[in-house]
Coordinates of C-alpha atoms in Angstrom, one line a residue:
M1 CA -100.8 -64.8 44.9
K2 CA -97.3 -65.6 45.9
Y3 CA -94.3 -66.6 43.8
E4 CA -93.5 -70.4 43.8
Q5 CA -90.2 -71.7 42.4
P6 CA -90.5 -74.3 39.7
T7 CA -89.8 -77.8 40.8
Q8 CA -89.0 -79.3 37.4
L9 CA -87.9 -78.2 34.0
Q10 CA -90.4 -77.1 31.3
A11 CA -88.2 -76.5 28.2
V12 CA -84.8 -76.8 26.6
I13 CA -83.6 -74.1 24.3
L14 CA -81.2 -75.6 21.8
D15 CA -78.6 -74.0 19.5
W16 CA -78.3 -75.4 16.0
A17 CA -74.9 -75.7 14.4
G18 CA -72.5 -77.6 16.7
T19 CA -75.3 -78.5 19.0
V20 CA -77.9 -80.5 17.1
V21 CA -76.6 -80.3 13.5
D22 CA -73.2 -79.9 11.9
F23 CA -70.7 -81.7 14.2
G24 CA -67.7 -79.4 14.4
S25 CA -69.8 -76.3 13.3
F26 CA -68.2 -76.1 9.9
A27 CA -71.0 -74.5 7.9
P28 CA -70.7 -71.0 9.3
T29 CA -67.0 -71.0 10.0
Q30 CA -65.8 -72.1 6.6
I31 CA -68.1 -69.7 4.8
F32 CA -66.6 -66.8 6.7
V33 CA -63.2 -67.8 5.3
E34 CA -64.6 -68.0 1.8
A35 CA -66.5 -64.7 2.0
F36 CA -63.3 -62.8 3.1
R37 CA -61.3 -64.5 0.5
E38 CA -63.6 -63.2 -2.2
F39 CA -62.5 -59.7 -1.1
G40 CA -58.9 -60.7 -1.3
V41 CA -58.4 -60.9 2.5
E42 CA -57.2 -64.2 4.1
V43 CA -58.9 -65.2 7.3
S44 CA -58.0 -68.6 8.9
L45 CA -60.6 -71.1 10.0
E46 CA -59.3 -70.7 13.6
E47 CA -59.7 -66.9 13.4
S48 CA -63.2 -67.3 12.0
R49 CA -64.2 -69.5 14.9
G50 CA -63.4 -66.9 17.6
P51 CA -66.7 -64.9 17.7
M52 CA -68.9 -67.9 16.9
G53 CA -72.3 -67.7 18.4
M54 CA -72.9 -64.0 17.6
G55 CA -75.2 -62.9 14.8
K56 CA -73.4 -63.1 11.5
W57 CA -73.0 -59.3 10.8
D58 CA -71.7 -58.8 14.4
H59 CA -69.4 -61.8 13.8
I60 CA -67.9 -60.2 10.7
R61 CA -67.6 -56.8 12.5
T62 CA -65.7 -58.6 15.4
L63 CA -63.4 -60.3 12.9
C64 CA -62.7 -57.0 11.2
N65 CA -61.8 -55.5 14.6
I66 CA -59.0 -58.0 15.1
P67 CA -55.8 -55.9 14.4
E68 CA -54.2 -58.6 12.2
I69 CA -57.3 -58.9 10.0
A70 CA -57.8 -55.1 9.9
E71 CA -54.2 -54.7 8.7
R72 CA -54.7 -57.3 6.0
Y73 CA -57.8 -55.4 4.9
R74 CA -55.9 -52.1 5.0
A75 CA -53.1 -53.6 2.9
K76 CA -55.6 -54.6 0.3
F77 CA -57.9 -51.5 0.2
G78 CA -55.9 -48.8 1.9
R79 CA -58.3 -48.5 4.9
I80 CA -59.4 -50.4 7.9
P81 CA -62.9 -52.0 7.3
T82 CA -65.8 -49.7 8.0
D83 CA -69.4 -50.8 8.8
D84 CA -70.2 -50.4 5.1
D85 CA -67.3 -52.8 4.3
V86 CA -68.7 -55.2 6.9
T87 CA -72.1 -55.1 5.3
D88 CA -70.5 -55.8 1.9
I89 CA -68.8 -58.9 3.3
Y90 CA -72.0 -59.9 5.0
N91 CA -73.9 -59.6 1.8
R92 CA -71.5 -61.9 0.1
F93 CA -71.5 -64.3 3.1
M94 CA -75.3 -64.7 3.0
P95 CA -75.7 -66.3 -0.5
L96 CA -72.6 -68.5 0.1
Q97 CA -74.1 -69.7 3.4
I98 CA -77.5 -70.5 1.8
E99 CA -75.8 -72.2 -1.1
K100 CA -73.6 -74.5 1.0
I101 CA -75.7 -75.0 4.2
A102 CA -76.8 -78.5 3.1
V103 CA -73.2 -79.7 3.0
H104 CA -73.1 -79.6 6.8
S105 CA -76.7 -80.3 7.6
A106 CA -76.3 -83.8 9.2
L107 CA -77.7 -84.3 12.7
I108 CA -75.2 -84.9 15.4
P109 CA -75.0 -88.5 16.4
G110 CA -77.3 -89.2 19.4
A111 CA -79.3 -85.9 19.0
L112 CA -82.6 -87.4 17.9
D113 CA -82.5 -90.0 20.7
A114 CA -81.6 -87.4 23.3
I115 CA -84.4 -85.0 22.1
S116 CA -86.9 -87.9 22.2
L117 CA -86.0 -88.6 25.8
L118 CA -86.4 -84.9 26.7
R119 CA -89.9 -84.9 25.1
G120 CA -90.6 -88.0 27.1
K121 CA -89.9 -86.1 30.2
G122 CA -92.5 -83.5 29.2
L123 CA -90.0 -80.8 28.0
K124 CA -90.8 -78.5 25.1
I125 CA -88.0 -77.9 22.5
G126 CA -87.2 -74.3 21.7
T127 CA -84.3 -73.3 19.5
C128 CA -82.2 -70.3 18.4
S129 CA -79.2 -69.5 16.3
G130 CA -76.7 -66.9 15.1
Y131 CA -78.1 -67.5 11.7
P132 CA -80.5 -65.0 10.2
K133 CA -84.0 -66.2 9.3
V134 CA -83.3 -66.7 5.6
V135 CA -80.6 -69.2 6.5
M136 CA -82.6 -70.7 9.4
D137 CA -85.5 -71.5 7.1
K138 CA -83.2 -73.7 5.1
V139 CA -81.6 -75.3 8.1
V140 CA -85.0 -76.1 9.6
E141 CA -86.2 -77.6 6.3
L142 CA -83.1 -79.8 6.1
A143 CA -83.4 -80.9 9.7
G144 CA -87.1 -81.7 9.3
K145 CA -86.1 -84.1 6.5
N146 CA -83.8 -85.8 8.9
G147 CA -86.5 -86.2 11.6
Y148 CA -85.8 -83.1 13.8
I149 CA -88.8 -80.7 14.2
P150 CA -88.5 -78.4 17.3
D151 CA -91.4 -76.6 18.8
H152 CA -90.1 -73.1 18.1
V153 CA -87.3 -71.4 16.2
V154 CA -85.9 -67.9 16.7
A155 CA -83.3 -66.5 14.2
T156 CA -80.9 -63.8 15.2
D157 CA -82.6 -61.1 13.1
E158 CA -86.0 -61.7 14.6
V159 CA -85.0 -60.0 17.9
P160 CA -83.6 -56.5 18.6
N161 CA -80.3 -57.9 19.9
G162 CA -78.7 -61.3 19.2
R163 CA -76.3 -63.2 21.4
P164 CA -74.9 -62.7 24.0
Y165 CA -78.1 -60.7 24.8
P166 CA -81.0 -62.9 26.1
A167 CA -83.6 -61.9 23.6
Q168 CA -83.7 -65.1 21.5
S169 CA -84.0 -67.4 24.5
L170 CA -86.7 -65.1 26.1
Q171 CA -88.6 -65.1 22.8
N172 CA -88.7 -68.9 23.1
V173 CA -90.0 -68.6 26.6
I174 CA -92.9 -66.4 25.4
A175 CA -93.7 -68.5 22.4
L176 CA -93.7 -71.8 24.3
G177 CA -95.7 -70.5 27.2
I178 CA -93.1 -71.2 29.8
S179 CA -94.0 -70.0 33.3
D180 CA -90.5 -69.3 34.7
V181 CA -87.1 -68.9 33.1
S182 CA -85.7 -71.0 35.9
A183 CA -87.5 -73.9 34.4
C184 CA -85.5 -73.6 31.2
V185 CA -82.1 -74.9 30.0
K186 CA -80.0 -73.2 27.3
V187 CA -77.7 -75.6 25.5
D188 CA -74.9 -74.2 23.3
D189 CA -71.4 -74.9 21.9
T190 CA -70.3 -71.2 22.1
W191 CA -69.6 -68.8 24.9
P192 CA -72.0 -66.1 23.5
G193 CA -74.8 -68.7 23.6
I194 CA -74.0 -69.6 27.2
L195 CA -74.0 -65.9 28.2
E196 CA -77.4 -65.6 26.4
G197 CA -78.8 -68.3 28.7
R198 CA -77.2 -67.0 31.8
S199 CA -78.5 -63.5 31.0
A200 CA -82.0 -65.0 30.5
G201 CA -81.9 -66.5 34.0
M202 CA -81.7 -70.1 32.7
W203 CA -79.7 -73.2 33.5
T204 CA -76.9 -73.5 31.0
V205 CA -75.1 -76.5 29.4
A206 CA -71.9 -76.0 27.3
L207 CA -71.0 -78.6 24.7
T208 CA -67.3 -79.1 24.6
C209 CA -66.7 -81.5 21.7
S210 CA -69.5 -81.3 19.1
G211 CA -69.1 -77.7 18.2
N212 CA -67.0 -74.7 17.5
A213 CA -64.5 -75.0 20.4
L214 CA -63.1 -78.4 19.4
G215 CA -63.7 -77.8 15.7
L216 CA -63.3 -81.4 14.6
S217 CA -65.5 -83.7 12.5
Y218 CA -67.3 -86.6 14.4
E219 CA -64.8 -89.1 13.0
E220 CA -61.8 -87.0 14.1
Y221 CA -63.4 -86.6 17.5
K222 CA -63.9 -90.3 17.9
N223 CA -60.4 -91.0 16.8
L224 CA -58.7 -88.8 19.4
D225 CA -56.9 -90.8 22.0
A226 CA -58.1 -90.4 25.6
V227 CA -55.1 -88.3 26.8
E228 CA -55.5 -85.8 23.9
L229 CA -59.3 -85.6 24.4
D230 CA -58.8 -84.8 28.1
K231 CA -56.3 -82.1 27.2
E232 CA -58.9 -80.6 24.8
R233 CA -61.6 -80.7 27.4
V234 CA -59.4 -78.8 29.8
R235 CA -58.6 -76.2 27.1
I236 CA -62.2 -75.8 26.1
S237 CA -63.4 -75.5 29.7
K238 CA -61.2 -72.4 30.0
I239 CA -62.8 -70.9 26.9
F240 CA -66.2 -71.2 28.7
E241 CA -65.0 -70.3 32.1
D242 CA -66.0 -66.6 32.1
S243 CA -69.5 -67.4 30.8
K244 CA -70.1 -69.7 33.8
P245 CA -72.0 -72.6 32.3
H246 CA -73.7 -74.8 35.0
Y247 CA -72.6 -78.0 33.1
L248 CA -70.0 -79.0 30.5
I249 CA -70.6 -82.2 28.5
D250 CA -69.1 -83.5 25.3
T251 CA -72.3 -83.7 23.1
I252 CA -76.1 -83.5 23.2
A253 CA -76.2 -87.3 23.7
E254 CA -75.3 -86.7 27.3
L255 CA -78.0 -84.1 27.9
P256 CA -80.8 -86.3 29.3
A257 CA -78.7 -87.2 32.4
V258 CA -78.0 -83.5 33.0
I259 CA -81.8 -82.8 32.8
D260 CA -82.4 -85.4 35.5
D261 CA -79.8 -83.7 37.7
I262 CA -81.3 -80.2 37.2
N263 CA -84.7 -81.5 38.0
S264 CA -83.3 -83.0 41.2
R265 CA -81.7 -79.6 42.1
L266 CA -85.0 -77.7 41.3
A267 CA -86.9 -80.1 43.6
K268 CA -84.5 -79.2 46.4
G269 CA -85.1 -75.5 45.9
E270 CA -82.0 -74.7 43.9
M271 CA -82.2 -72.0 41.2
P272 CA -79.9 -71.3 38.3
Q273 CA -79.1 -67.7 39.4
C274 CA -77.6 -69.0 42.7
S275 CA -74.9 -71.2 41.1

């Protein structure tokens, strides 16, 4: 029996916040600010966005490793934050996140139509997130009420290593019964999520405007003038540059056209690992 390359896609692995729900990815980022503030340490929204896409404990650890934030913590407590301190912040972050997740649970405009088109092309819909399962359960529940029910969900604490490791995407591959990782597309608004897809051997699509990198509400995004929006696209493309996404698009609404292009490339024998 010989190996045969896939000639069309079988699945799309979608991120959640900033990809399908929560335009601007405000739910996780704002809660980081609030969790640190409860310990008397100020962290800006911009700073909190930096490690977005990682599991939340790792995200907090990364924030605490930033010299400026570590110094603020030292000024308050007389020491730089230890792993135990990170766990204390995480334990405060979690109930805040669960309490306020509904505030930013709206589906991103065009998401349902795009996903419907993908299903019409025969694709399965897998998902993963930097959220732990206790938060994901609430996110999934709220999304279902808004009409979005994916085929599979993998939370960051359901695998040994979260992003940028490939485990969550690969767990979707197993659960969905996909025959080849090259027949999958990973869609995400963060560089750890794109690295996850790349490391899993998948096609990758980075979202430049609906998520963490732009960090604006849908109304603010729509109100940007064309020149400013183009400047932001250039800035954001540089953020994603080292993670090497195969495609960059504004929002998930543009994804069906990308899927058609990838299917065309697969039919010609192209593979994601070669580009």
